[in-house]
mmCIF file of C-alpha atoms in Angstrom:
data_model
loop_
_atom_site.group_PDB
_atom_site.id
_atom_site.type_symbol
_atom_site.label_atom_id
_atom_site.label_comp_id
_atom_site.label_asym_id
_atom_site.label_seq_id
_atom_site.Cartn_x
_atom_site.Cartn_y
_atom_site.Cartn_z
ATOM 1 C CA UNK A 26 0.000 0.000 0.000
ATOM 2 C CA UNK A 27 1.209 3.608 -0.767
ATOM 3 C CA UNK A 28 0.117 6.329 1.208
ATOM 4 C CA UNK A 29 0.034 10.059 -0.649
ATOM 5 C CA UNK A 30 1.763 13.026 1.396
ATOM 6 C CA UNK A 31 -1.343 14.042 2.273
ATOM 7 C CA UNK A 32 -2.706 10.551 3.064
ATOM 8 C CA UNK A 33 0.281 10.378 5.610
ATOM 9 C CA UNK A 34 -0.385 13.637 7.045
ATOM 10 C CA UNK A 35 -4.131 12.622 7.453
ATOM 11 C CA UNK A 36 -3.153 9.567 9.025
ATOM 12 C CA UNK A 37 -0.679 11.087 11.674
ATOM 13 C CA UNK A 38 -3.273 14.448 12.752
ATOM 14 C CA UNK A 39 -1.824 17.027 10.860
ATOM 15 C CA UNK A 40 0.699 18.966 9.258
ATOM 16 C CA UNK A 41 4.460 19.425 10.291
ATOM 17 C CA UNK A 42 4.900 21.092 13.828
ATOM 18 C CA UNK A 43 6.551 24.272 13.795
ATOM 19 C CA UNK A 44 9.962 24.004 16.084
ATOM 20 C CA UNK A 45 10.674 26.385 19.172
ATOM 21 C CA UNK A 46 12.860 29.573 17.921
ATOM 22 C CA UNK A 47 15.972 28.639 19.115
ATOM 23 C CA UNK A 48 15.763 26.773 22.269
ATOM 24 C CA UNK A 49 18.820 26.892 24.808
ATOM 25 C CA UNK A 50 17.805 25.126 27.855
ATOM 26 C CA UNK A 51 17.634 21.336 27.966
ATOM 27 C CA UNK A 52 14.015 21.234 28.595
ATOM 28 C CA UNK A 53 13.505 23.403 25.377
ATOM 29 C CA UNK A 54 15.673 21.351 23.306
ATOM 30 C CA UNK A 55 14.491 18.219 24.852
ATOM 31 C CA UNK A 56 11.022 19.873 23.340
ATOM 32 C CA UNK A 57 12.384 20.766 20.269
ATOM 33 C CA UNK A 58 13.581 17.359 19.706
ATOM 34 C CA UNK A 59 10.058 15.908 19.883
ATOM 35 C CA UNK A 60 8.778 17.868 17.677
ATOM 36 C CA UNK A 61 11.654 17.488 15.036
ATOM 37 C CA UNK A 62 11.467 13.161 15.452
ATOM 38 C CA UNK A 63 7.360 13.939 15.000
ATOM 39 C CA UNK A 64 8.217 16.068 11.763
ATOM 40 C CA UNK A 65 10.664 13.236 10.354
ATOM 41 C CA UNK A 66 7.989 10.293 11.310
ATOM 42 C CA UNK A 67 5.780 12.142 9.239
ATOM 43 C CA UNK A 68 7.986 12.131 6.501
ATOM 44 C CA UNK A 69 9.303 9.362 6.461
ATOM 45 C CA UNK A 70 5.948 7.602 6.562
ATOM 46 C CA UNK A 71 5.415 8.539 2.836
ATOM 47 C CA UNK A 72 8.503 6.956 1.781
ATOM 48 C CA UNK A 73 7.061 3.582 2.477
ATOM 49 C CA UNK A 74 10.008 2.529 3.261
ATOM 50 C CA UNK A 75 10.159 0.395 6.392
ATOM 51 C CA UNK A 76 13.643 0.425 7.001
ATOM 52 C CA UNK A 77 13.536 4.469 6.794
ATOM 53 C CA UNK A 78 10.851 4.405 9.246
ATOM 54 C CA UNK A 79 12.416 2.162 11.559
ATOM 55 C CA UNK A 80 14.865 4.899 12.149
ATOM 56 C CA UNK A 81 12.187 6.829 14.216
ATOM 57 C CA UNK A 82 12.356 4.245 16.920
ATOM 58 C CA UNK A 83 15.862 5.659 17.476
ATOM 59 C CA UNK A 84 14.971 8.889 17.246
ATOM 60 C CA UNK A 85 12.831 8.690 20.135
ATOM 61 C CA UNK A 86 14.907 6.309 21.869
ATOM 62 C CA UNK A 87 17.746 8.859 22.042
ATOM 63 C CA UNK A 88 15.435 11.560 23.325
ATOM 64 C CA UNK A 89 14.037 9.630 26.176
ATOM 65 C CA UNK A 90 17.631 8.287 27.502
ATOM 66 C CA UNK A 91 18.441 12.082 27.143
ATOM 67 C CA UNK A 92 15.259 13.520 29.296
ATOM 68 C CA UNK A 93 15.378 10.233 31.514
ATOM 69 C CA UNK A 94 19.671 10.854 32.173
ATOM 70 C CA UNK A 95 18.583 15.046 32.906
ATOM 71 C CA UNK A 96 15.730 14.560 35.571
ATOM 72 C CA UNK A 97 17.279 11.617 37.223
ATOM 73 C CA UNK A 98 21.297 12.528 37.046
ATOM 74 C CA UNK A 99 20.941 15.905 36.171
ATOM 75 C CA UNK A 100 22.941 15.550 32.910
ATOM 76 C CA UNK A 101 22.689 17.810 30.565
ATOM 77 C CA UNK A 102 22.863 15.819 27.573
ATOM 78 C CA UNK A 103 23.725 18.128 25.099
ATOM 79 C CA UNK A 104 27.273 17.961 26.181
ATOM 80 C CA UNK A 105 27.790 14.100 26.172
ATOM 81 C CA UNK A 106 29.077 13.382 23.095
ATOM 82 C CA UNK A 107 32.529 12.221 22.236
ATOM 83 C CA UNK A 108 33.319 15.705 21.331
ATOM 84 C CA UNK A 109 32.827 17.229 24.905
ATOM 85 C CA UNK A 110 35.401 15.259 26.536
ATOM 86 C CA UNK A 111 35.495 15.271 29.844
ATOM 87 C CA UNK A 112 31.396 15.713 30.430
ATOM 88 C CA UNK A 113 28.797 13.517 31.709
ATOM 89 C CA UNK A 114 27.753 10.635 29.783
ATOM 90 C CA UNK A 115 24.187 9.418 28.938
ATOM 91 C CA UNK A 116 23.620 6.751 30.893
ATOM 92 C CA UNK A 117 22.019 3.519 29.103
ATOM 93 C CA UNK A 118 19.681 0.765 30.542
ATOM 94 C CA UNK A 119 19.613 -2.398 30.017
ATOM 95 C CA UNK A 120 16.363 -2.264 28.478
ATOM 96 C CA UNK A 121 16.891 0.801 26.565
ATOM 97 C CA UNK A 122 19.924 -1.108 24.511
ATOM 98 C CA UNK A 123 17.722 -3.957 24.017
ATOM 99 C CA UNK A 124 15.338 -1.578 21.813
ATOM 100 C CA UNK A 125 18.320 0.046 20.487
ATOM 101 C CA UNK A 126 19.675 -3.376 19.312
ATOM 102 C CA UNK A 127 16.252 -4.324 18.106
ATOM 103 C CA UNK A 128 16.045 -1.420 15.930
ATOM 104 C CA UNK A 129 18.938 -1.740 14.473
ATOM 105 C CA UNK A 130 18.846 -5.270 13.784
ATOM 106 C CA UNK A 131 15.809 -3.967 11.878
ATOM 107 C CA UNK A 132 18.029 -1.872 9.582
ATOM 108 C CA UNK A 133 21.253 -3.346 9.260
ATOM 109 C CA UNK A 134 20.571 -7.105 9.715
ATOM 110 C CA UNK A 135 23.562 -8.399 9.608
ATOM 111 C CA UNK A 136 25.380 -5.449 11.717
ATOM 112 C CA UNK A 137 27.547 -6.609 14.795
ATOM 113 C CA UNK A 138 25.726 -5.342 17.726
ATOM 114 C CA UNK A 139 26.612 -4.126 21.621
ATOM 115 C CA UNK A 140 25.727 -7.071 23.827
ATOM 116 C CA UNK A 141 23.534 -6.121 27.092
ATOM 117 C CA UNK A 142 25.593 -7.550 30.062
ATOM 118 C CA UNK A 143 22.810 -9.859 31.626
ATOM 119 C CA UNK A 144 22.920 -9.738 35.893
ATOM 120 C CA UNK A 145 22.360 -12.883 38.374
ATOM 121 C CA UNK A 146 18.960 -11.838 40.241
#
């Protein structure tokens, strides 16, 4: 089945939703991040293109390890990749690299993946 633009846009409420001007807290990026994985969803909905689509999973993924690691360790995530050296980094769960894995096994099947250490309890 191949869904039109505005098919897809029917489908998922709506139009493209407009981002913040220029956010600079963590809770405002953190916000305009939603909105920016909602816009790409949209699109990439009307590629029909599974694989494409599967990469909003990720997406979202990332955000909620980002707003789970600020209001629980008070990281501020925009400063945790490997070019702030010497930062906080995002913490990962167990479950949370079980999706990731999932996702990704999704899109690159035969990719070699991070294995989730599994704990006696």
């Amino acid at each position: 089945m191949t869904l039109t633009t505005e098919e897809a846009q029917a489908l998922l409420g709506g139009t493209r939703k407009e981002l913040p001007g220029s956010p600079q807290t963590p809770e405002e990026i953190l916000e305009a991040m939603k909105a920016a994985a909602n816009n790409y969803y949209r699109e990439a909905i009307a590629t029909n293109c599974h694989t494409f689509i599967e990469f909003t999973g990720l997406i979202n993924e990332y955000i909620k390890i980002c707003e789970r690691n600020l209001k629980q360790r008070g990281v501020d995530f925009t400063k945790t990749s490997v070019h702030t050296p010497g930062e906080s980094k995002l913490q990962i769960e167990g479950w949370e690299l079980e999706y990731i894995n999932d996702k990704l096994r999704c899109i690159f099947p035969d990719l070699k993946l991070v294995e989730v250490e599994k704990t006696n309890g």
